[in-house]
Coordinates of C-alpha atoms and ligand atoms in Angstrom, one line a residue:
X1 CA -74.1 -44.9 -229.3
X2 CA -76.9 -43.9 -231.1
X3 CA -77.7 -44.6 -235.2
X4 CA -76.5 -41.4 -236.7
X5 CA -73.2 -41.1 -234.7
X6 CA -72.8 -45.2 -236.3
X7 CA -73.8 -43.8 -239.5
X8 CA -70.9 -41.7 -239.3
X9 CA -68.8 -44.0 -238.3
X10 CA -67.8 -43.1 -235.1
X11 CA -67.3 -46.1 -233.5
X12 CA -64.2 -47.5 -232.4
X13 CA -62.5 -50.2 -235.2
X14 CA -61.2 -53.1 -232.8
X15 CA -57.7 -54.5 -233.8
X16 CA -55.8 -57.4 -232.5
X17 CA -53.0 -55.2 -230.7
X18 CA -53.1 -54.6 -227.0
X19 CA -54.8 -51.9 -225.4
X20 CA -52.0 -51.0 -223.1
X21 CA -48.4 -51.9 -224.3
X22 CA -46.9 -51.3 -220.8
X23 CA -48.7 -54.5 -219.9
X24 CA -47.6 -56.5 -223.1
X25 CA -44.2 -55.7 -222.3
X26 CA -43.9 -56.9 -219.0
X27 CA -45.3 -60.2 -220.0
X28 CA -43.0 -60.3 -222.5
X29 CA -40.2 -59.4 -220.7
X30 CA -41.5 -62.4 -218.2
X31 CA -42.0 -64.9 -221.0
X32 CA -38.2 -64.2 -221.9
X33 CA -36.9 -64.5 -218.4
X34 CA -38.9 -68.3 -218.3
X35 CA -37.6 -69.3 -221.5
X36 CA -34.3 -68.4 -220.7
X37 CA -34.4 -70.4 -217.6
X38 CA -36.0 -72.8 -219.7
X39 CA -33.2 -73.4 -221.8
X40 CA -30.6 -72.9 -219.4
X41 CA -31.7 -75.7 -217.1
X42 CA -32.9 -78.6 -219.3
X43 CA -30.4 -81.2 -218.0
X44 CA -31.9 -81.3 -214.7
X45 CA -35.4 -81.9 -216.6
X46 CA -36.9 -85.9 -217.2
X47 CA -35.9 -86.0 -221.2
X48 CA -39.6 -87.3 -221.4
X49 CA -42.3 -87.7 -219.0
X50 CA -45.8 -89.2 -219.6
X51 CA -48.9 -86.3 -219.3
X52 CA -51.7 -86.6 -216.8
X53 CA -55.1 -86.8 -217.6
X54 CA -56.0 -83.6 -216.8
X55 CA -53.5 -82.2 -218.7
X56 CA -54.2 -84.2 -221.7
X57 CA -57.7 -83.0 -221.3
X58 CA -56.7 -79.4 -222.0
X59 CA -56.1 -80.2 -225.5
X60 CA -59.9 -81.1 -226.2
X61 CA -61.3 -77.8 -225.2
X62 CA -63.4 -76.7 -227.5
X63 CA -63.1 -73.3 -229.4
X64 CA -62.7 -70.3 -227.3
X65 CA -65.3 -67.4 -227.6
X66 CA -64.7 -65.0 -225.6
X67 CA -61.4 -62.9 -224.6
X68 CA -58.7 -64.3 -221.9
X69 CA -55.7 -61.8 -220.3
X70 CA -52.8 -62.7 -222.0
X71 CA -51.0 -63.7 -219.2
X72 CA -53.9 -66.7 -218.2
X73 CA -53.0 -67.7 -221.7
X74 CA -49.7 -67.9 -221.3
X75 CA -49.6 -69.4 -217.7
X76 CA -52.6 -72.0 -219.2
X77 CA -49.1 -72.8 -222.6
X78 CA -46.8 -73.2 -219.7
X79 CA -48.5 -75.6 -217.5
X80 CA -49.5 -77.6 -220.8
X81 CA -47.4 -77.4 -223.5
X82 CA -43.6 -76.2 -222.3
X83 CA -44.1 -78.8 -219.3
X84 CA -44.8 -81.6 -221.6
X85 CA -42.3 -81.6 -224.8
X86 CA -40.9 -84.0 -226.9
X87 CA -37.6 -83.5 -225.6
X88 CA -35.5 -82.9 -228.7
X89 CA -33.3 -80.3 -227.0
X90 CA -32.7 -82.2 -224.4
X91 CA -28.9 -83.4 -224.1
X92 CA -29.7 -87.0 -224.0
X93 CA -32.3 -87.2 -226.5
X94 CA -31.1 -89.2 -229.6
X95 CA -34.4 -91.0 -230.6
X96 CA -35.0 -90.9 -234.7
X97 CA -33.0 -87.9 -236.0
X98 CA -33.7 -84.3 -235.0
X99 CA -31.8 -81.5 -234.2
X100 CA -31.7 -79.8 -230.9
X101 CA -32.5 -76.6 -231.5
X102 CA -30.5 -73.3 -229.8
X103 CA -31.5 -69.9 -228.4
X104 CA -30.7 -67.0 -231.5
X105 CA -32.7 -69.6 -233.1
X106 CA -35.4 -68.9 -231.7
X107 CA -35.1 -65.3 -231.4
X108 CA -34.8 -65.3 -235.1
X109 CA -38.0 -67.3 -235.3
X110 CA -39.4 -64.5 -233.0
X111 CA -38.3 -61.5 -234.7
X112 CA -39.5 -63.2 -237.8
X113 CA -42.8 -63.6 -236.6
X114 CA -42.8 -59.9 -235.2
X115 CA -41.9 -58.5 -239.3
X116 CA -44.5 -61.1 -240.8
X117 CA -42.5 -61.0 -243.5
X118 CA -44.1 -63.6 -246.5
X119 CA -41.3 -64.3 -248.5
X120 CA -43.3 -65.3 -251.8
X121 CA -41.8 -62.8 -253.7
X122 CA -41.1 -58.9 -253.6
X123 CA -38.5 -56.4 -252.8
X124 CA -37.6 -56.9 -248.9
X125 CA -34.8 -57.7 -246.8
X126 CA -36.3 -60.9 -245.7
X127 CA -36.2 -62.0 -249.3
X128 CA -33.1 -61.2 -250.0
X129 CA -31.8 -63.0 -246.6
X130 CA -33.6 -66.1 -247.8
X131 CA -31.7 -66.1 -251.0
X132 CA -28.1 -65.4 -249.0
X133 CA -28.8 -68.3 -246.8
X134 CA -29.6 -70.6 -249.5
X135 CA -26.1 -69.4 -251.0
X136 CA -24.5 -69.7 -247.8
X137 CA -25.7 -73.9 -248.4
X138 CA -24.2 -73.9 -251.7
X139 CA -20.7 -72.4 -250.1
X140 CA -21.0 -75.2 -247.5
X141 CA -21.4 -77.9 -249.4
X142 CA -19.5 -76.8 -252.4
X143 CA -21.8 -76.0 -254.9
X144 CA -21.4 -73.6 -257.7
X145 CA -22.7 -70.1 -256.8
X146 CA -24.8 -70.6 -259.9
X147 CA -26.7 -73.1 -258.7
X148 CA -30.1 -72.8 -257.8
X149 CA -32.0 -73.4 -254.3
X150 CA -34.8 -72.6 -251.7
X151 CA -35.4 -73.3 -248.3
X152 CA -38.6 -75.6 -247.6
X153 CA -40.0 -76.9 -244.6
X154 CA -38.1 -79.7 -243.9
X155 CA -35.9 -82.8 -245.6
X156 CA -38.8 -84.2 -247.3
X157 CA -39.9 -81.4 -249.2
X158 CA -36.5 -80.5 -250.2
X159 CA -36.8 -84.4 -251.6
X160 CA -39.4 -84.2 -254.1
X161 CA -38.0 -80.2 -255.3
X162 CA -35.4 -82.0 -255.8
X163 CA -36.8 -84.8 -257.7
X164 CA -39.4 -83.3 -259.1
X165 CA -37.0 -81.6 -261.3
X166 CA -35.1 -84.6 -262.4
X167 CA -38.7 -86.2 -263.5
X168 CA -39.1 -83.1 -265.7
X169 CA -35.9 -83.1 -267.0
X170 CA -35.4 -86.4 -267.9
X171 CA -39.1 -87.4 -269.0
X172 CA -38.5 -86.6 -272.8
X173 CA -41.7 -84.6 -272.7
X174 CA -43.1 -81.2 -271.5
X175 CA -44.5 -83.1 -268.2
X176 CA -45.9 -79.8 -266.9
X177 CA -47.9 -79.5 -270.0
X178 CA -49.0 -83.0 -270.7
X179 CA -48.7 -84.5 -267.5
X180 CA -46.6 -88.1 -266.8
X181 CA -49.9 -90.6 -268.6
X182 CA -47.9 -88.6 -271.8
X183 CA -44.3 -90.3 -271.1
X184 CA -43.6 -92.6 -273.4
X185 CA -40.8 -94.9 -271.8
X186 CA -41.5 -95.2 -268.3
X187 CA -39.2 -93.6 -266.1
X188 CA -37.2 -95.4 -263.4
X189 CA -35.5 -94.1 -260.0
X190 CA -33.0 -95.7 -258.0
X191 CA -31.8 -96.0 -254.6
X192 CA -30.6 -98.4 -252.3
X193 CA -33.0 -100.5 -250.2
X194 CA -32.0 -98.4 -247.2
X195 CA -33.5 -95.0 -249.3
X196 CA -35.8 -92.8 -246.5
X197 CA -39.3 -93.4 -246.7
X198 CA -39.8 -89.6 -248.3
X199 CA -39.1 -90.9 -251.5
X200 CA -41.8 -93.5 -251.8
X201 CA -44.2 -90.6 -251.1
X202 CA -42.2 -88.5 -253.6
X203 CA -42.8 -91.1 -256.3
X204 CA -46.2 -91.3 -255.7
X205 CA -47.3 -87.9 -255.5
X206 CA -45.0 -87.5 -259.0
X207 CA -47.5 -89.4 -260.6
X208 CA -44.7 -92.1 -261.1
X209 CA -45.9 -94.7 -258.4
X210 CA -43.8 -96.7 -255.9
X211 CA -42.6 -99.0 -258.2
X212 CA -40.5 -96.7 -260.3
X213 CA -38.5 -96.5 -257.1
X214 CA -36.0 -98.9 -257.6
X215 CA -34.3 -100.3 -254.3
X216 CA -31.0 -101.5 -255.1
X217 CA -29.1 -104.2 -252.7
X218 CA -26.7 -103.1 -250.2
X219 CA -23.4 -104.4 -249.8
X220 CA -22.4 -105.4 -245.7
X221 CA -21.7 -101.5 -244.8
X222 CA -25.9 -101.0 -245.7
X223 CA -24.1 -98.5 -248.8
X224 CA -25.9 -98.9 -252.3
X225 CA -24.2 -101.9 -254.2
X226 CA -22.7 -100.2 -257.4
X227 CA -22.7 -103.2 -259.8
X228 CA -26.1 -104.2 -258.6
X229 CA -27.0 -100.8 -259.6
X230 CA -25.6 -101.0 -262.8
X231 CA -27.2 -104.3 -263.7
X232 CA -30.4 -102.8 -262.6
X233 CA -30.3 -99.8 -265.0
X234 CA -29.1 -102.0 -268.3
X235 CA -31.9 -104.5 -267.4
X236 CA -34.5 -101.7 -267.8
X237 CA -33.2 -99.9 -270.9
X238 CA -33.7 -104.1 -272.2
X239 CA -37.0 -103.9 -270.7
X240 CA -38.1 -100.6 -272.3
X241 CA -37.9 -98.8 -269.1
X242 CA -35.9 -95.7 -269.1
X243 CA -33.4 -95.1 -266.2
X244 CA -34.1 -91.6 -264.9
X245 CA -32.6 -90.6 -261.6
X246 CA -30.2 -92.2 -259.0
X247 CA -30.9 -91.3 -255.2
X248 CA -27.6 -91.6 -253.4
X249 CA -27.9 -91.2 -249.4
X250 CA -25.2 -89.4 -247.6
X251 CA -26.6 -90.8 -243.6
X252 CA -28.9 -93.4 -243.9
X253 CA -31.5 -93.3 -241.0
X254 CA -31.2 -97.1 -239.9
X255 CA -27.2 -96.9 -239.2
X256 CA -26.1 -93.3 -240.9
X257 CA -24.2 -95.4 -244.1
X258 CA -23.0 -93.2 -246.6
X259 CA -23.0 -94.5 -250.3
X260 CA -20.4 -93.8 -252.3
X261 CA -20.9 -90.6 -253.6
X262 CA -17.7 -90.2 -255.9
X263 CA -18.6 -93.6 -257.5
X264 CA -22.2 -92.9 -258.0
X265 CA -21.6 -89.2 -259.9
X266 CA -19.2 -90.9 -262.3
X267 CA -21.9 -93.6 -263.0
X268 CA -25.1 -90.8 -262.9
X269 CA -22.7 -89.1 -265.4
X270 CA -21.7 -92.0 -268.2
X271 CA -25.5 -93.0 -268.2
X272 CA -27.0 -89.7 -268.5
X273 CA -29.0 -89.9 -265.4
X274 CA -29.9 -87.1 -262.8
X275 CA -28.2 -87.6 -259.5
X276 CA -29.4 -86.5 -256.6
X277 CA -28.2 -86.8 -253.4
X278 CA -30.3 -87.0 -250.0
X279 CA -27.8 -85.5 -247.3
X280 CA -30.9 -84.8 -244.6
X281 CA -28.7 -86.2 -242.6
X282 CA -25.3 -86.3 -243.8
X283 CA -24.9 -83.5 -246.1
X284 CA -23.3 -80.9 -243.4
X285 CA -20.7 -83.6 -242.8
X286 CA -18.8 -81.1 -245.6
X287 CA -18.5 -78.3 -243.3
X288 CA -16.8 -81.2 -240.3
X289 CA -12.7 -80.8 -240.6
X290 CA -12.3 -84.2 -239.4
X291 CA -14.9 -86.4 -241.7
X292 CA -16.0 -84.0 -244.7
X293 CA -13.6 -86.6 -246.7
X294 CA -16.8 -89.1 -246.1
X295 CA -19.5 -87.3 -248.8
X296 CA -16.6 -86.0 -251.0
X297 CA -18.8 -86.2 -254.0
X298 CA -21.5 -84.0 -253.2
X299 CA -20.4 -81.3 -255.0
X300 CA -21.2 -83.2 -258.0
X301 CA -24.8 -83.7 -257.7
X302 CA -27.7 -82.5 -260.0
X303 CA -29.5 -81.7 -256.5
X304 CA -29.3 -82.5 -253.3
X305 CA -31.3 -82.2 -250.3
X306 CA -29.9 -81.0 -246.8
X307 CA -31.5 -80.2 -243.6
X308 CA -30.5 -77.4 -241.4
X309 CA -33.0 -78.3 -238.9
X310 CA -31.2 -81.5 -238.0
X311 CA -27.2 -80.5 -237.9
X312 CA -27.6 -77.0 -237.3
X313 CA -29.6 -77.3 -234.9
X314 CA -32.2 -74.3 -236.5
X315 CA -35.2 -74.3 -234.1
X316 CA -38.0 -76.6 -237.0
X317 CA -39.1 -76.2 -239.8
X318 CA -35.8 -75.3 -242.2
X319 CA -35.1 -77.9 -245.2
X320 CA -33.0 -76.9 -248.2
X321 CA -33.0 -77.8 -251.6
X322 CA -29.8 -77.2 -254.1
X323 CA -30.1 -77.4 -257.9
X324 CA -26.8 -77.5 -260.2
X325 CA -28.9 -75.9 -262.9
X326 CA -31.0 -73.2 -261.8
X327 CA -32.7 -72.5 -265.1
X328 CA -33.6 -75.9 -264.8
X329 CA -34.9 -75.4 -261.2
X330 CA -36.8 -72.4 -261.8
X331 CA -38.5 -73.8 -265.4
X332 CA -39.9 -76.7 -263.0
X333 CA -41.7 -74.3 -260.9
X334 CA -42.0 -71.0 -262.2
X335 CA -45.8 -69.5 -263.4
X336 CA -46.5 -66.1 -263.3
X337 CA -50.2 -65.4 -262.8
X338 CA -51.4 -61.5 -263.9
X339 CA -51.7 -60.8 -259.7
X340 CA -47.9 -61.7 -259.3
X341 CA -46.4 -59.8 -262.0
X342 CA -43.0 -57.9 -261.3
X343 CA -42.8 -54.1 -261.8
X344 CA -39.5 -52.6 -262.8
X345 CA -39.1 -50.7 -259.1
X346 CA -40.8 -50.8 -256.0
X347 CA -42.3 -54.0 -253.5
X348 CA -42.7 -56.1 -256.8
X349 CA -39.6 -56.1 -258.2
X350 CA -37.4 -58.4 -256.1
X351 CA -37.0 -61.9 -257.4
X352 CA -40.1 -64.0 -256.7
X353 CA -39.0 -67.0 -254.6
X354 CA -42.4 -68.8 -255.2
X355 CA -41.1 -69.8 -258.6
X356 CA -38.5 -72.4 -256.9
X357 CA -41.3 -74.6 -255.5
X358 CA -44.7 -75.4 -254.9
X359 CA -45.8 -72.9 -251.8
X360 CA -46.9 -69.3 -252.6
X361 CA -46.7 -67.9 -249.1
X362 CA -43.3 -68.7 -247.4
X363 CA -42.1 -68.5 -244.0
X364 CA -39.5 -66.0 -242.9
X365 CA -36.8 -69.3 -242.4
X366 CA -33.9 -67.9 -243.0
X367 CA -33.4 -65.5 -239.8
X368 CA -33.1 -68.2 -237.6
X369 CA -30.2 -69.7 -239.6
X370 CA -28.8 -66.6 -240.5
X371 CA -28.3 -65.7 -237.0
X372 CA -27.1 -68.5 -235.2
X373 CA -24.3 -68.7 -238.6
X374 CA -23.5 -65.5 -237.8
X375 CA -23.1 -65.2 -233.9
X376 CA -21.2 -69.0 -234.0
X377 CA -19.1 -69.2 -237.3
X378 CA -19.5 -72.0 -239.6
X379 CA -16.5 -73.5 -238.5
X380 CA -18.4 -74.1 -235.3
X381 CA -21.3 -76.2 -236.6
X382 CA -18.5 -78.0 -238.1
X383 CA -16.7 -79.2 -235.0
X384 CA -19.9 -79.6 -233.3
X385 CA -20.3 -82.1 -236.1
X386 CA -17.1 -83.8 -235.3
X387 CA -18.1 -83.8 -232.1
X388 CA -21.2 -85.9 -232.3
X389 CA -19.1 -88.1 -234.6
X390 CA -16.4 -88.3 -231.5
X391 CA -19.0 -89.0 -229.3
X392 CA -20.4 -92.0 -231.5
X393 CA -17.6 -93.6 -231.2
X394 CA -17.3 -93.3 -227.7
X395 CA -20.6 -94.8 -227.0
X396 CA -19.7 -97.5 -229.2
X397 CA -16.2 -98.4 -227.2
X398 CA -18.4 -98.1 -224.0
X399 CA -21.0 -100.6 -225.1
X400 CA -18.1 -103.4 -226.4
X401 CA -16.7 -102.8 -223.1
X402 CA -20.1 -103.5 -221.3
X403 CA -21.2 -107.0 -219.6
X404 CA -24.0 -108.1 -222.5
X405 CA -24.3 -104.9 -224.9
X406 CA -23.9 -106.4 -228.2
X407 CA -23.0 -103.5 -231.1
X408 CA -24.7 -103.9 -234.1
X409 CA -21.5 -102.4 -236.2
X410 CA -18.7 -99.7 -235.5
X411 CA -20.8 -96.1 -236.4
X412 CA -20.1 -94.5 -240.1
X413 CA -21.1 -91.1 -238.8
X414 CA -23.3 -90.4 -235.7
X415 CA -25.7 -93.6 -234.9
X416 CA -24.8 -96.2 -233.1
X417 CA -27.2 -99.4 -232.8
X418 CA -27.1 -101.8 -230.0
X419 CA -28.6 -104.1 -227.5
X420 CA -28.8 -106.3 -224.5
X421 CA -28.0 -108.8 -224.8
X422 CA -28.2 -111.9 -221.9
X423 CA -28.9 -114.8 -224.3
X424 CA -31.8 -114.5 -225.8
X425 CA -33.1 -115.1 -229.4
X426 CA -35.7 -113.1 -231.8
X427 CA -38.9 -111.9 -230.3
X428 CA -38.0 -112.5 -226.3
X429 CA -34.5 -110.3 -227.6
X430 CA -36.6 -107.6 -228.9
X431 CA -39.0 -107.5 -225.8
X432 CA -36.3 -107.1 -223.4
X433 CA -35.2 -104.8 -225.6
X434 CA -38.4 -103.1 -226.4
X435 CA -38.9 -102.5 -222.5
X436 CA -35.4 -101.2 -222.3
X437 CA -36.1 -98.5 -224.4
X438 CA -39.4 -97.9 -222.8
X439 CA -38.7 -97.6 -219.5
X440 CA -35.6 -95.4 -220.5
X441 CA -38.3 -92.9 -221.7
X442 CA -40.5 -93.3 -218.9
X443 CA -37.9 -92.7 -215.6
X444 CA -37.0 -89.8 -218.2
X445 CA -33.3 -90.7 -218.4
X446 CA -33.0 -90.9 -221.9
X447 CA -34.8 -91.0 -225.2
X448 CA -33.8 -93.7 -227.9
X449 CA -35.7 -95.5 -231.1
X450 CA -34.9 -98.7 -232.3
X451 CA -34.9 -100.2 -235.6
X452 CA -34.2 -103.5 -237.5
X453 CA -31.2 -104.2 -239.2
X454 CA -30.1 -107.1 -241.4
X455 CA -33.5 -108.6 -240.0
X456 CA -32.2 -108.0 -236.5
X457 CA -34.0 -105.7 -233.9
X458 CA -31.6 -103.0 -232.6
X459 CA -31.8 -100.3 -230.2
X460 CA -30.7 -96.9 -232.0
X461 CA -29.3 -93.3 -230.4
X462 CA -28.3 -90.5 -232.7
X463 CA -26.2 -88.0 -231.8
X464 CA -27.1 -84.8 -233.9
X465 CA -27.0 -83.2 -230.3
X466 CA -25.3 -80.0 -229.5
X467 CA -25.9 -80.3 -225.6
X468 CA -24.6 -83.9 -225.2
X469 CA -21.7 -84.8 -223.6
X470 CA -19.7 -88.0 -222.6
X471 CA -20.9 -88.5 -219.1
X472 CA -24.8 -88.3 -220.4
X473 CA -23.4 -91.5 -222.7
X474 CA -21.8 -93.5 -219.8
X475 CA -24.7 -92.7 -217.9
X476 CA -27.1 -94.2 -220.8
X477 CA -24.9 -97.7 -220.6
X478 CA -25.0 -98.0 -217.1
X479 CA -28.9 -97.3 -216.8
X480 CA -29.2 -99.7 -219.6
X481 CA -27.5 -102.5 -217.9
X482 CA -29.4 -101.6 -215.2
X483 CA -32.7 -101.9 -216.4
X484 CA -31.7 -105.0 -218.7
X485 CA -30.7 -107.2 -215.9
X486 CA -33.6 -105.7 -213.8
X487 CA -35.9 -107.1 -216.4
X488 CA -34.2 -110.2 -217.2
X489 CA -34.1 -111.2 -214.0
X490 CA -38.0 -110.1 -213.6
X491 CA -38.9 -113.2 -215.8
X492 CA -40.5 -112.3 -219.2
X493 CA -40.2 -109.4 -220.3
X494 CA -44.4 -107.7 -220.6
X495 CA -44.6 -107.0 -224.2
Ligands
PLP1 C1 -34.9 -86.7 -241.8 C2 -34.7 -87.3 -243.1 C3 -35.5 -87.0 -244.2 C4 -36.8 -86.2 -244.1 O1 -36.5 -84.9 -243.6 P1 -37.6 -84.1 -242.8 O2 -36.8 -82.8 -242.5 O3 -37.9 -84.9 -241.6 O4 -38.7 -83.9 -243.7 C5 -35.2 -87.6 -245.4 N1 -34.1 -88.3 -245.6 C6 -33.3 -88.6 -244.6 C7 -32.1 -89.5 -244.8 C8 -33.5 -88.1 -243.3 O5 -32.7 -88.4 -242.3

């Protein structure tokens, strides 16, 4: 090529497509046939399984410079990454709480990645879907249509939208102008002691700090104590604080309790505080025939928080947050810089979504939802719901029926927390229990947390888990006894 055929610009522009789509089609066709197979067979996978060296290894190779065939790369994600997941979508995975994911998931997920769509703002079908799925969560969870919402990454997020507008609301002062060092009575939240950890990093990146959290006594059911509550708030109006916002928990993580929703709106409502509602867990218990009755309630939230990554089962990230009054949602959020102004037709004149919450660029979230709603029915998710619920209790008839599985308490909702038990006391109990658990995830049979409650180490499943079924539970307690009495009778338990 010599300099004046360059000078006129004769030389090929490169571009990230392929040269040959014949090629790229094949592969794809191939990647689709392996995660098909993929899906289809992951109960005769370990849930879990450690990663060799040399496969660990792979993940500090430094940055590529030079090209790779697709299909080197791919074989190079399969080896590595598909071989070693977290497990999530396997059927007896119940460690922490997740969802398990599903297949038109994930071709939403891919079909959103192939538009590219960024759903900041603008005059698309991607945005408009966004906004009908966000509607769809009001309609589950019976919310006025005039509410507002968006969909965020994940529980958390959905948290401090959420909260974030009851600070500005209720601070008695343009917060967004003069920032919270302006307020004049310091503002307190409440939530039980049980209240997810999201919140403590809500308060602090509110500028209100952790101790404007207030965590409120339980009563034996680990729901949010109503008079202690109420004794709370009229000790800090006498203190010169001023009560703000009460956080009510529909599924608590430790044991899924569900505070008494009904109970706290009327007292949110006589003391003129936001109420907000965290249903990352238990929220889509509305749309479940059988146990909606349990966060009847909802409905009458300032905001709430819900997670369609967990009981949906959308492939991650999808978190949603719901605000009763949308002007008030959108006035906590919204700035319109001169490169983002709306024109009266064309691209720029859809609504722009960026004024609901902090991000600019968004994620085309919705699809993945949308679809799997569509192809299933709502009613579906719902008695999938139930089911998990069923199945909960199931698990906890087989464990009282067990030689030396102790429950902790009959399951509210989905978790059940228990142990083995063959006499022990504090920290030799939660060794044996410890290497239970561990070993459990190492023979990949099953994958379980445990937590502490009332003081007491417990092992914990939840069931938000689409591809479980009874005989993976009755499986679980028999490999438990199994490895209990293995490492009981072992000696002491390595810790
Ligand atoms: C999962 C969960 C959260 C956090 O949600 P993410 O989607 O993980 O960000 C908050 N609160 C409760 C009760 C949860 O279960």
């Amino acid at each position: 090529m010599d300099a004046v055929q360059e000078n006129l610009g004769l030389l090929a522009e490169e571009t990230l497509d392929p040269l040959d789509w014949a090629d790229v089609q094949a592969l794809s066709h191939r990647v689709i046939d392996d995660a098909v197979d993929y899906l289809r067979d992951v109960r005769d996978r370990p849930v879990w399984r450690e990663m060799p060296a040399d496969v660990r290894g792979a993940f500090s190779a430094p940055l590529p410079r030079s090209p790779a065939p697709l299909d080197a790369v791919y074989s190079e994600v399969s080896r590595t990454v598909m071989s070693y997941p977290m497990g999530n979508i396997h059927p007896r995975f119940w460690s922490w709480y997740m969802g398990s994911s599903n297949f038109t998931g994930a071709l939403g997920d891919f079909l959103a990645a192939i538009q590219g769509s960024n759903l900041g703002g603008g005059n698309h079908a991607a945005g408009l879907m966004d906004s009908q799925v966000v509607n769809w969560c009001k309609e589950m969870l019976g919310f006025p249509a005039s509410a507002g919402g968006t969909l965020v990454s994940g529980g958390s997020m959905a948290n401090i939208i959420g909260l974030t507008v009851a600070r500005n609301v209720k601070a008695g002062i343009d917060v967004r102008e003069h920032g919270v060092a302006a307020i004049e009575e310091p503002l307190r939240f409440y939530g039980s002691e049980q209240i997810h950890s999201c919140h403590r990093k809500a308060m602090e990146a509110l500028g209100l700090g952790n101790r404007a959290l207030r965590r409120i006594p339980t009563d034996a059911g680990l729901r949010i104590d109503i008079a202690a509550l109420r004794a709370a708030i009229t000790d800090d109006r006498a203190a010169g604080f001023k009560p703000a916002c009460v956080i009510g928990t529909a599924g608590t993580v430790n044991t899924g309790a569900i505070d008494d929703l009904q109970a706290l709106a009327k007292l949110s409502h006589e003391e003129g505080l936001w109420f907000h509602v965290d249903g990352c867990i238990g929220a889509l218990i509305a749309i479940a025939p059988e146990n909606a009755h349990r966060v009847a309630g909802i409905e009458r939230a300032d905001s709430v928080a819900l997670d369609p990554h967990k009981w949906l089962h959308a492939p991650f990230e999808v978190g949603c947050a719901l605000v009763r009054d949308a002007a008030a949602h959108r006035g906590t959020f919204a700035v319109t810089p001169e490169y983002l102004e709306s024109t009266p037709r064309g691209l720029a004149s859809g609504e722009w979504l960026h004024d609901y919450g902090l991000q600019t660029s968004r994620g085309f979230r919705a699809l993945k939802v949308w679809m799997a709603l569509k192809e299933h029915g709502v009613e579906k998710f719902g008695r999938l719901i139930d089911q998990n619920i069923a199945q909960a209790v199931y698990l906890a008839g087989l464990i009282e029926a067990a030689p030396r599985l102790q429950l902790a308490a009959s399951p509210t909702v989905n978790i059940v927390c228990f142990r083995y038990q063959p006499g022990l006391t504090g920290e030799a109990l939660k060794a044996l229990n410890t290497e239970i658990m561990l070993r459990l995830q190492e023979q990949g049979i099953a994958a379980l947390s445990d937590t502490t409650v009332h003081g007491e180490h417990w092992l914990r499943v939840a069931i938000t888990n689409h591809r479980t079924r009874r005989e993976d539970l009755d499986l679980l307690v028999r490999e438990t006894v199994r490895l209990g009495h293995e490492i009981a009778t072992q000696g002491s338990a390595p810790s």
